[in-house]
Short mmCIF file of C-alpha atoms and ligand atoms in Angstrom, two decimals:
data_model
loop_
_atom_site.label_atom_id
_atom_site.label_comp_id
_atom_site.label_asym_id
_atom_site.label_seq_id
_atom_site.Cartn_x
_atom_site.Cartn_y
_atom_site.Cartn_z
CA MET A 1 0.00 0.00 0.00
CA VAL A 2 0.92 3.66 -0.18
CA ASN A 3 1.50 5.76 2.93
CA PHE A 4 1.36 9.54 2.61
CA VAL A 5 3.75 10.59 5.33
CA GLY A 6 4.33 14.01 6.88
CA ALA A 7 8.07 14.68 6.95
CA GLY A 8 7.77 17.59 9.40
CA PRO A 9 9.11 21.09 8.79
CA GLY A 10 12.76 20.18 8.35
CA ALA A 11 14.60 19.15 11.51
CA LYS A 12 15.59 15.52 11.21
CA ASP A 13 14.13 14.60 14.59
CA LEU A 14 10.78 16.36 14.14
CA LEU A 15 9.21 13.23 12.76
CA THR A 16 6.50 11.09 14.38
CA ILE A 17 7.49 7.59 15.52
CA ARG A 18 4.97 6.22 13.05
CA ALA A 19 6.55 8.18 10.20
CA TYR A 20 9.99 6.92 11.23
CA LYS A 21 8.76 3.31 11.20
CA LEU A 22 7.06 3.70 7.82
CA ILE A 23 10.18 5.25 6.29
CA SER A 24 12.46 2.56 7.68
CA LYS A 25 10.38 -0.31 6.32
CA ALA A 26 9.48 1.22 2.92
CA GLY A 27 10.69 -0.43 -0.28
CA VAL A 28 10.06 2.73 -2.29
CA ILE A 29 10.11 6.35 -1.13
CA ILE A 30 8.98 9.22 -3.31
CA TYR A 31 9.90 12.46 -1.55
CA ALA A 32 9.14 16.08 -2.31
CA GLY A 33 12.75 17.05 -2.92
CA SER A 34 12.26 20.80 -3.00
CA LEU A 35 11.29 20.94 0.68
CA VAL A 36 11.85 17.62 2.47
CA ASN A 37 15.14 17.44 4.36
CA PRO A 38 17.15 14.75 2.50
CA GLU A 39 18.72 13.69 5.81
CA LEU A 40 15.41 11.95 6.61
CA LEU A 41 16.21 9.50 3.83
CA GLY A 42 19.01 8.23 6.03
CA TYR A 43 16.30 6.41 8.03
CA ALA A 44 15.42 4.32 4.96
CA ASP A 45 16.69 0.77 4.42
CA ASP A 46 19.75 0.38 2.16
CA THR A 47 17.63 -1.55 -0.35
CA CYS A 48 14.93 1.15 -0.56
CA LYS A 49 14.50 2.80 -3.96
CA ILE A 50 14.29 6.57 -3.58
CA TYR A 51 12.72 9.00 -6.05
CA ASN A 52 12.68 12.79 -5.90
CA SER A 53 9.27 14.01 -7.05
CA ALA A 54 10.55 17.55 -7.71
CA ALA A 55 11.37 16.52 -11.26
CA MET A 56 8.35 14.25 -11.79
CA THR A 57 4.76 14.66 -12.98
CA LEU A 58 1.72 13.32 -11.13
CA GLU A 59 1.46 10.58 -13.76
CA GLU A 60 5.06 9.49 -13.18
CA VAL A 61 4.54 9.43 -9.41
CA ILE A 62 1.43 7.26 -9.80
CA ASP A 63 3.22 4.90 -12.23
CA ILE A 64 5.96 4.27 -9.67
CA MET A 65 3.41 3.72 -6.91
CA ALA A 66 1.35 1.33 -9.06
CA ASP A 67 4.40 -0.63 -10.19
CA ALA A 68 5.68 -1.03 -6.60
CA CYS A 69 2.26 -1.99 -5.26
CA SER A 70 1.82 -4.63 -7.98
CA LYS A 71 4.99 -6.24 -6.59
CA GLY A 72 3.79 -6.01 -2.98
CA ILE A 73 6.33 -3.30 -2.13
CA GLU A 74 5.44 -0.74 0.57
CA VAL A 75 5.52 2.83 -0.76
CA VAL A 76 6.06 5.99 1.26
CA ARG A 77 5.09 9.29 -0.33
CA LEU A 78 6.98 11.79 1.79
CA HIS A 79 5.53 15.29 1.91
CA THR A 80 6.90 18.27 3.77
CA GLY A 81 5.23 19.37 7.02
CA ASP A 82 1.80 17.81 7.22
CA PRO A 83 0.48 16.42 3.94
CA CYS A 84 -2.98 17.95 4.48
CA ILE A 85 -1.72 21.50 3.90
CA TYR A 86 -0.88 22.35 0.27
CA GLY A 87 0.28 18.76 -0.14
CA ALA A 88 -1.48 17.98 -3.44
CA ILE A 89 -2.40 14.57 -1.99
CA LYS A 90 -6.05 14.47 -3.01
CA GLU A 91 -5.19 14.14 -6.72
CA GLN A 92 -2.89 11.24 -5.86
CA MET A 93 -5.53 9.57 -3.68
CA ASP A 94 -8.14 9.87 -6.43
CA ARG A 95 -5.86 8.14 -8.91
CA LEU A 96 -5.02 5.42 -6.39
CA ASP A 97 -8.78 4.93 -5.83
CA GLU A 98 -9.22 4.46 -9.59
CA LEU A 99 -6.47 1.85 -9.56
CA GLY A 100 -7.84 0.13 -6.44
CA ILE A 101 -4.60 0.78 -4.51
CA PRO A 102 -5.09 1.25 -0.75
CA TYR A 103 -3.45 4.13 1.06
CA ALA A 104 -3.24 5.79 4.47
CA CYS A 105 -1.99 9.11 5.85
CA CYS A 106 0.51 9.69 8.61
CA PRO A 107 0.37 13.25 9.96
CA GLY A 108 3.44 15.42 10.37
CA VAL A 109 4.41 18.65 12.13
CA SER A 110 3.39 21.42 9.78
CA SER A 111 5.87 24.23 9.14
CA PHE A 112 3.41 26.74 10.65
CA CYS A 113 3.81 24.90 13.97
CA GLY A 114 7.58 24.74 13.50
CA ALA A 115 7.64 28.49 12.85
CA ALA A 116 5.64 29.27 16.02
CA ALA A 117 8.06 27.15 18.03
CA SER A 118 11.04 28.96 16.51
CA LEU A 119 9.51 32.34 17.26
CA GLY A 120 8.44 31.26 20.75
CA ILE A 121 4.89 32.45 20.21
CA GLU A 122 1.34 31.24 20.72
CA TYR A 123 -0.99 31.95 17.79
CA THR A 124 -4.11 32.00 19.96
CA LEU A 125 -3.72 34.52 22.78
CA PRO A 126 -6.91 35.33 24.71
CA GLY A 127 -7.90 38.94 24.09
CA ILE A 128 -5.72 39.17 20.95
CA SER A 129 -6.79 36.42 18.56
CA GLN A 130 -8.49 33.07 18.94
CA SER A 131 -8.22 32.06 15.29
CA VAL A 132 -5.41 31.22 12.89
CA ILE A 133 -6.08 31.91 9.23
CA ILE A 134 -3.93 29.72 7.02
CA THR A 135 -3.86 30.98 3.48
CA ARG A 136 -1.67 31.99 0.56
CA MET A 137 -1.32 34.60 -2.14
CA GLU A 138 -2.67 33.54 -5.47
CA GLY A 139 0.03 32.16 -7.73
CA ARG A 140 -0.26 29.70 -10.57
CA THR A 141 -2.87 28.03 -8.36
CA SER A 142 -5.86 30.31 -8.12
CA VAL A 143 -7.50 31.22 -4.82
CA PRO A 144 -11.30 31.58 -4.78
CA SER A 145 -12.22 35.31 -4.77
CA ARG A 146 -14.33 34.84 -1.62
CA GLU A 147 -11.06 33.95 0.14
CA SER A 148 -9.27 37.19 -0.70
CA ILE A 149 -6.46 38.35 1.61
CA GLU A 150 -8.43 41.57 2.10
CA SER A 151 -11.49 39.71 3.37
CA PHE A 152 -9.42 37.67 5.83
CA ALA A 153 -7.49 40.78 6.93
CA ALA A 154 -10.74 42.35 8.09
CA HIS A 155 -10.72 39.95 11.07
CA ASN A 156 -7.35 41.19 12.38
CA ALA A 157 -6.79 37.59 13.48
CA THR A 158 -3.48 35.72 13.41
CA MET A 159 -2.65 34.89 9.80
CA VAL A 160 -0.06 32.49 8.42
CA LEU A 161 0.78 32.75 4.73
CA PHE A 162 2.31 29.88 2.84
CA LEU A 163 3.72 30.04 -0.69
CA SER A 164 3.76 33.84 -0.80
CA THR A 165 7.38 34.93 -0.25
CA GLY A 166 7.89 36.28 -3.76
CA MET A 167 4.85 38.58 -3.55
CA LEU A 168 5.36 40.51 -0.35
CA GLY A 169 4.79 44.02 -1.73
CA ARG A 170 1.37 43.06 -3.03
CA LEU A 171 0.66 41.03 0.10
CA SER A 172 1.29 44.07 2.35
CA GLN A 173 -1.03 46.23 0.24
CA LYS A 174 -3.80 43.68 0.51
CA LEU A 175 -3.34 43.16 4.25
CA ILE A 176 -3.46 46.92 4.88
CA SER A 177 -6.35 47.66 2.53
CA GLY A 178 -8.23 44.76 4.14
CA GLY A 179 -8.01 46.19 7.64
CA TYR A 180 -4.71 45.53 9.44
CA HIS A 181 -2.83 48.62 10.61
CA LYS A 182 0.40 48.99 8.63
CA ASP A 183 2.43 48.72 11.85
CA THR A 184 0.92 45.36 12.82
CA PRO A 185 3.80 43.02 13.66
CA ALA A 186 4.79 40.46 11.06
CA ALA A 187 7.44 37.75 10.87
CA ILE A 188 9.30 36.00 8.10
CA VAL A 189 10.52 32.55 9.05
CA TYR A 190 12.83 30.93 6.51
CA LYS A 191 13.38 27.17 6.75
CA ALA A 192 11.82 26.87 10.19
CA THR A 193 13.58 24.20 12.31
CA TRP A 194 16.34 23.56 9.72
CA ASP A 195 19.95 24.19 10.74
CA ASP A 196 20.03 27.27 8.51
CA GLU A 197 16.72 28.67 9.77
CA LYS A 198 16.37 32.46 9.73
CA LYS A 199 13.64 34.54 11.35
CA TYR A 200 12.90 38.25 11.19
CA ILE A 201 10.31 40.33 13.01
CA CYS A 202 9.11 43.38 11.11
CA THR A 203 5.76 45.02 10.38
CA ILE A 204 3.25 44.42 7.63
CA ASP A 205 4.54 47.58 5.96
CA THR A 206 8.16 46.40 5.92
CA LEU A 207 7.69 42.78 4.84
CA GLU A 208 9.08 43.23 1.33
CA ALA A 209 12.01 45.42 2.44
CA THR A 210 12.93 42.90 5.15
CA ALA A 211 12.85 39.96 2.74
CA GLN A 212 14.97 41.92 0.24
CA LYS A 213 17.46 42.99 2.89
CA TYR A 214 18.07 39.39 3.97
CA ASN A 215 17.61 37.90 0.51
CA ILE A 216 14.69 35.65 1.43
CA THR A 217 12.90 34.59 -1.74
CA ARG A 218 11.46 31.16 -0.93
CA THR A 219 10.83 28.43 1.68
CA ALA A 220 9.46 30.92 4.15
CA LEU A 221 6.28 31.55 6.06
CA ILE A 222 4.82 34.96 6.71
CA ILE A 223 3.10 35.37 10.05
CA VAL A 224 0.97 38.40 10.77
CA GLY A 225 -0.79 39.59 13.89
CA ASN A 226 -0.51 41.14 17.32
CA VAL A 227 0.30 37.76 18.89
CA LEU A 228 3.86 38.39 17.69
CA THR A 229 4.45 41.24 20.13
CA PRO A 230 1.49 41.45 22.48
CA VAL A 231 1.44 44.27 25.01
CA ILE A 232 -1.66 43.20 26.87
CA TYR A 233 -3.42 39.88 26.68
CA SER A 234 -5.84 38.00 28.90
CA ARG A 235 -4.68 35.02 30.89
CA SER A 236 -6.35 31.73 30.06
CA GLU A 237 -9.50 30.79 31.93
CA LEU A 238 -8.50 27.13 31.84
CA TYR A 239 -5.68 27.65 34.35
CA ASN A 240 -7.32 30.48 36.27
CA PRO A 241 -7.84 29.54 39.97
CA ARG A 242 -11.16 31.45 39.93
CA PHE A 243 -12.64 28.92 37.53
CA GLY A 244 -13.14 25.24 38.13
CA THR A 245 -12.85 22.56 35.46
CA GLY A 246 -13.79 18.88 35.31
CA TYR A 247 -10.34 18.18 36.81
CA ARG A 248 -9.90 20.99 39.34
CA LYS A 249 -12.07 22.88 41.85
CA ALA A 250 -12.22 26.69 41.70
CA SER A 251 -10.58 28.59 44.57
CA THR A 252 -11.65 32.05 45.74
CA PRO A 253 -8.87 34.64 45.17
CA GLU A 254 -9.57 37.29 42.54
CA ILE A 255 -7.03 37.40 39.71
CA LYS A 256 -6.66 40.63 37.79
CA ASN A 257 -7.58 40.03 34.16
CA PRO A 258 -6.28 41.08 31.64
CA GLU A 259 -2.75 40.88 32.88
CA LYS A 260 -0.04 43.27 31.76
CA ILE A 261 3.23 41.71 30.68
N1 SAH B 1 2.60 20.72 3.83
C1 SAH B 1 3.55 21.75 4.16
C2 SAH B 1 3.39 22.99 3.28
C3 SAH B 1 3.74 22.73 1.82
S1 SAH B 1 3.54 24.15 0.82
C4 SAH B 1 3.45 22.07 5.64
O1 SAH B 1 2.58 21.55 6.33
O2 SAH B 1 4.27 22.84 6.13
C5 SAH B 1 5.19 24.75 0.73
C6 SAH B 1 5.33 26.05 1.49
O3 SAH B 1 5.34 25.77 2.88
C7 SAH B 1 6.62 26.80 1.24
O4 SAH B 1 6.53 27.62 0.11
C8 SAH B 1 6.73 27.63 2.49
O5 SAH B 1 5.84 28.74 2.42
C9 SAH B 1 6.18 26.69 3.53
N2 SAH B 1 7.23 25.90 4.22
C10 SAH B 1 7.42 24.57 4.17
N3 SAH B 1 8.41 24.21 5.01
C11 SAH B 1 8.84 25.34 5.61
C12 SAH B 1 9.80 25.63 6.61
N4 SAH B 1 10.54 24.68 7.19
N5 SAH B 1 9.94 26.92 7.00
C13 SAH B 1 9.20 27.90 6.47
N6 SAH B 1 8.26 27.69 5.53
C14 SAH B 1 8.08 26.43 5.11
#
């Protein structure tokens, strides 16, 4: 069968145990060479056949999967981060369905989680934002007009932009015309969790200038929102002694809320 496996954001040890086991017992691995850390292939067996899908078409990928499966060989399709985000897995699954080839998915750590860890931030701070909008600028792949950056910007929520590093001037314009203040904090995280990771805090207005200054043109995430540099946020109610939960009784002292940090 075919296993779609999340390779994590880059660091060699940011892999699930299940992903590690699937990689080590695979007879064929097809990995997304433009973004998957090749060091992960070191976990594969010496006899494993390895293909880099960066230079392949969907049809070629499916042919290799079908050929291996007809011989009873386990296939791992290794996608960066988590395969469910911009992984182009559905088109592969549909073709495997047509061919009657079974498959399963093994989740991975998405790069947007890796980037938050690198920045030391929480995307969902009470009183600042309780939502994370994951989106992208339109490129060769179109984005439905009802999902415009401007319409999402109106929420002033935390936003994470994939696949948009080459379009930062236009991105800033859209974010500002949609409703974010131009001085809203923003971050560029290049190759989150890799050894050569780079991260820069700027503002929405200075995204393009920052990327140009540090020569960041690809493999980066753009993070936008006041969670990056909060001045005041509310403490969580879950851990507040004033409130009880199914696991803990409430105690009496008043806690000032919101809390200044
Ligand atoms: N499925 C992947 C995303 C694939 S789309 C995931 O869950 O992370 C490819 C885009 O993801 C890149 O253009 C870049 O915007 C982002 N990306 C992937 N890995 C990254 C990393 N380690 N650091 C920063 N951005 C990354």
